Coordinates of C-alpha atoms and ligand atoms in Angstrom, one line a residue:
M1334 CA 0.9 2.9 28.7
F1335 CA 4.4 1.6 28.2
T1336 CA 7.6 3.3 29.4
L1337 CA 10.6 2.8 27.2
S1338 CA 14.2 2.5 28.2
A1339 CA 15.9 3.1 24.9
D1340 CA 15.7 5.2 21.7
L1341 CA 17.2 3.1 18.9
H1342 CA 16.9 5.5 16.0
T1343 CA 18.5 9.0 16.3
H1344 CA 20.6 11.3 14.2
T1345 CA 23.4 13.7 15.0
I1346 CA 25.2 16.4 13.1
G1347 CA 27.0 13.5 11.4
S1348 CA 23.9 13.0 9.2
G1349 CA 24.4 16.4 7.5
H1350 CA 20.8 17.5 8.1
A1351 CA 20.4 17.0 11.9
F1352 CA 21.4 19.5 14.5
S1353 CA 22.8 18.1 17.7
T1354 CA 26.0 16.4 18.9
V1355 CA 26.3 12.9 20.4
K1356 CA 26.8 14.6 23.8
E1357 CA 23.6 16.7 23.4
M1358 CA 21.6 13.7 22.3
A1359 CA 22.9 11.6 25.3
G1360 CA 22.0 14.5 27.6
A1361 CA 18.5 14.6 26.3
A1362 CA 18.2 10.8 26.6
S1363 CA 19.2 11.1 30.3
E1364 CA 16.7 13.8 30.9
K1365 CA 14.0 11.6 29.4
K1366 CA 15.0 8.8 31.7
L1367 CA 16.3 6.6 28.8
S1368 CA 19.3 4.4 29.5
V1369 CA 20.2 3.4 26.0
L1370 CA 20.7 5.7 22.9
A1371 CA 21.6 4.3 19.5
V1372 CA 23.4 6.8 17.3
T1373 CA 22.2 5.9 13.8
D1374 CA 23.3 8.5 11.3
H1375 CA 22.3 8.2 7.7
G1376 CA 24.4 6.1 5.4
S1377 CA 26.5 7.9 2.8
A1378 CA 24.0 7.8 -0.1
M1379 CA 21.9 10.4 1.7
E1380 CA 22.8 13.9 0.5
G1381 CA 25.1 15.5 3.0
A1382 CA 25.7 12.4 5.1
S1383 CA 29.1 11.2 6.3
G1384 CA 31.3 8.7 4.5
A1385 CA 32.4 5.2 5.6
I1386 CA 35.3 6.6 7.7
Y1387 CA 32.8 8.3 10.0
F1388 CA 31.1 5.0 10.8
R1389 CA 34.4 3.2 11.1
N1390 CA 35.5 5.8 13.6
L1391 CA 32.4 5.4 15.8
S1392 CA 34.7 3.2 17.9
V1393 CA 36.0 6.4 19.5
L1394 CA 32.6 6.9 21.2
P1395 CA 32.6 5.9 24.9
R1396 CA 30.4 3.0 25.9
N1397 CA 28.5 5.3 28.3
I1398 CA 27.9 9.1 28.4
G1399 CA 26.7 9.8 31.9
S1400 CA 24.0 7.3 32.7
V1401 CA 23.3 6.5 29.0
T1402 CA 24.7 3.5 27.2
I1403 CA 25.7 4.5 23.6
L1404 CA 25.1 2.0 20.7
K1405 CA 27.2 2.7 17.6
G1406 CA 24.9 2.3 14.6
I1407 CA 23.8 3.4 11.2
E1408 CA 20.6 4.0 9.3
A1409 CA 21.8 2.4 6.0
N1410 CA 20.0 3.2 2.8
I1411 CA 18.3 0.4 0.8
M1412 CA 19.7 1.3 -2.6
D1413 CA 17.6 -0.9 -5.0
M1414 CA 15.1 -3.7 -5.2
D1415 CA 17.9 -6.2 -4.7
A1416 CA 18.1 -4.9 -1.2
R1417 CA 21.7 -3.7 -1.6
L1418 CA 22.8 -1.2 1.1
D1419 CA 25.1 1.8 1.0
A1420 CA 27.5 0.3 3.5
D1421 CA 29.5 -2.9 2.9
A1422 CA 29.6 -6.0 5.0
P1423 CA 33.0 -5.3 6.7
L1424 CA 31.7 -1.9 7.9
L1425 CA 28.3 -3.1 9.0
S1426 CA 29.8 -6.0 10.9
R1427 CA 31.8 -3.4 13.0
L1428 CA 28.7 -1.6 14.1
E1429 CA 26.4 -2.5 17.0
W1430 CA 23.0 -1.7 15.6
V1431 CA 22.1 -1.6 11.9
I1432 CA 18.8 -0.1 10.6
A1433 CA 18.0 -0.5 6.9
S1434 CA 15.5 2.0 5.4
L1435 CA 14.0 3.2 2.1
H1436 CA 14.1 6.9 1.5
E1437 CA 12.4 8.5 -1.5
N1438 CA 15.2 11.0 -2.2
V1439 CA 17.7 8.0 -2.5
T1440 CA 15.7 5.1 -4.0
A1441 CA 12.7 5.6 -6.3
P1442 CA 9.6 3.6 -5.4
A1443 CA 8.8 0.7 -7.6
T1444 CA 5.8 -1.7 -7.5
S1445 CA 4.3 -3.3 -4.5
A1446 CA 5.5 -6.7 -5.8
A1447 CA 9.1 -5.4 -6.2
H1448 CA 9.0 -3.9 -2.7
T1449 CA 7.8 -7.3 -1.3
E1450 CA 10.6 -9.2 -3.1
M1451 CA 13.1 -6.6 -1.9
Y1452 CA 12.0 -6.9 1.8
L1453 CA 12.1 -10.7 1.6
K1454 CA 15.7 -10.5 0.4
L1455 CA 16.5 -8.0 3.1
A1456 CA 15.2 -10.4 5.7
D1457 CA 18.0 -12.7 4.7
N1458 CA 20.8 -10.2 5.4
P1459 CA 22.2 -11.2 8.8
L1460 CA 23.8 -7.8 9.3
V1461 CA 20.5 -5.9 9.4
D1462 CA 18.9 -5.6 12.9
M1463 CA 15.9 -3.4 12.3
I1464 CA 13.7 -2.5 9.3
G1465 CA 13.3 1.3 9.5
H1466 CA 9.9 3.0 9.1
P1467 CA 8.2 0.4 6.8
D1468 CA 5.0 2.4 6.8
T1469 CA 5.7 4.7 3.8
P1470 CA 2.7 4.6 1.4
A1471 CA 4.9 4.9 -1.7
Y1472 CA 6.7 1.7 -0.7
A1473 CA 3.6 -0.4 0.0
F1474 CA 4.3 -4.2 0.1
D1475 CA 2.6 -7.4 1.0
Y1476 CA 2.6 -6.7 4.8
E1477 CA 1.4 -10.2 5.9
R1478 CA 3.9 -12.1 3.9
V1479 CA 6.9 -9.9 4.7
I1480 CA 6.2 -9.4 8.4
R1481 CA 6.0 -13.2 8.9
E1482 CA 9.4 -13.5 7.2
F1483 CA 10.9 -10.7 9.3
G1484 CA 9.8 -12.7 12.3
A1485 CA 11.2 -15.9 11.0
K1486 CA 14.6 -14.3 10.4
G1487 CA 14.6 -12.5 13.8
K1488 CA 14.4 -8.9 12.4
I1489 CA 13.1 -6.1 14.5
V1490 CA 10.3 -4.0 12.9
E1491 CA 10.3 -0.3 13.6
V1492 CA 7.4 1.8 14.9
N1493 CA 8.8 5.2 14.0
N1494 CA 6.9 7.9 15.8
E1495 CA 8.0 10.8 13.5
H1496 CA 7.5 8.9 10.3
A1497 CA 4.2 7.3 11.2
F1498 CA 2.5 10.1 13.0
C1499 CA 3.9 13.4 11.6
H1500 CA 3.8 12.7 7.8
G1501 CA 0.2 12.1 6.9
A1502 CA -2.7 9.9 8.0
Q1503 CA -1.8 7.0 5.7
N1504 CA 1.6 6.5 7.3
G1505 CA -0.1 6.1 10.7
K1506 CA -2.7 3.7 9.3
N1507 CA 0.0 1.6 7.7
C1508 CA 2.1 1.6 10.9
A1509 CA -0.9 0.4 12.9
R1510 CA -1.6 -2.4 10.4
I1511 CA 2.1 -3.5 10.5
A1512 CA 2.1 -3.4 14.3
S1513 CA -1.1 -5.5 14.4
L1514 CA 0.6 -8.1 12.1
C1515 CA 3.7 -8.1 14.4
K1516 CA 1.3 -8.9 17.3
K1517 CA -0.4 -11.6 15.3
H1518 CA 2.9 -13.3 14.2
G1519 CA 4.9 -12.7 17.4
V1520 CA 7.4 -10.3 15.7
R1521 CA 9.4 -8.0 17.8
I1522 CA 9.2 -4.2 17.3
A1523 CA 11.2 -1.2 18.5
V1524 CA 9.5 2.2 19.1
N1525 CA 11.7 5.1 18.2
S1526 CA 11.8 8.8 17.7
D1527 CA 14.0 9.2 14.6
A1528 CA 15.1 12.4 16.4
H1529 CA 17.1 14.9 14.2
I1530 CA 17.6 17.3 17.2
F1531 CA 18.1 16.7 20.9
S1532 CA 14.6 17.9 21.9
K1533 CA 13.0 15.0 20.0
V1534 CA 14.9 12.2 21.7
G1535 CA 12.4 9.8 23.3
E1536 CA 9.4 11.5 21.8
V1537 CA 7.2 8.6 20.9
G1538 CA 3.8 9.5 22.4
A1539 CA 1.6 9.0 19.4
A1540 CA 3.2 5.6 18.7
L1541 CA 2.5 4.5 22.3
V1542 CA -1.1 5.5 22.1
M1543 CA -1.5 3.4 18.9
L1544 CA 0.2 0.4 20.5
D1545 CA -2.1 0.8 23.5
E1546 CA -5.2 0.9 21.3
I1547 CA -4.2 -2.4 19.6
E1548 CA -3.2 -4.0 22.9
F1549 CA 0.3 -4.7 21.7
P1550 CA 2.1 -7.2 23.9
E1551 CA 4.9 -5.6 26.0
E1552 CA 7.1 -8.7 25.6
L1553 CA 7.5 -8.0 21.9
I1554 CA 8.8 -4.4 22.4
L1555 CA 12.6 -4.7 22.3
N1556 CA 13.4 -1.3 23.7
L1557 CA 11.0 -1.6 26.7
K1558 CA 13.9 -2.7 29.0
H1559 CA 17.6 -1.8 29.1
E1560 CA 18.6 -5.5 29.6
R1561 CA 16.4 -6.7 26.7
V1562 CA 18.3 -4.3 24.3
L1563 CA 21.7 -5.3 25.6
D1564 CA 20.9 -9.0 25.6
Y1565 CA 19.9 -8.7 22.0
I1566 CA 23.1 -6.8 21.0
K1567 CA 25.2 -9.3 22.9
S1568 CA 23.5 -12.3 21.2
K1569 CA 24.5 -11.0 17.8
R1570 CA 27.9 -9.4 18.5
A1571 CA 30.4 -11.4 20.4
L1572 CA 32.7 -8.4 20.8
F1573 CA 30.1 -6.2 22.5
V1574 CA 31.4 -5.1 25.9
Ligands
ZN725 ZN1 14.9 7.1 7.6
ZN726 ZN1 16.3 8.3 10.5

């Protein structure tokens, strides 16, 4: 079984429907023996989420809280089938970790063909680091074609424990299929909690069981090692210190 070093998808009270502060989330990460925590509150199109000024001001967060390195990020909403996001390029380029996700209360599902074209366009966006929870049944797409393209464009594909294993059996099946394709095509993944409260930070047990079952190669798991995460961030962001 893998032991992870980072949780790269978490929400604070800044999301409007999550319940812990950055300090509480960092404390929970430390208790779970994680050394990197990405704060990735929802983009402004999500009901109740913070506006652009909140994300610009993430620069006030310290690099470390206790023993935990803090990454200043966002879970941007994919707004339409042209892969437009609810944060502009100047804002995204200031952040250290950018997730792009579809949410049914923001963007209505379309056809599988439209989702496929959308993800192929998203793969071309250099400001996006990770594709959030791609397992949603309502947003089915051509997994093989898109996963190959994510790999070609250096995107990280998320295995989201909460989304895949707490929202119905089909999500979990889709997640396992996507992970198997990442293994086949050598595409990196990150395994995250999507915690909306401190007690869920680092909770990825079901995802790790699935990865074990499909004998997923550890070298493709970005957040397995602290240095692996920071090397990735530094490779994309010259200003990261
Ligand atoms: Zn999400
Ligand atoms: Zn989330």
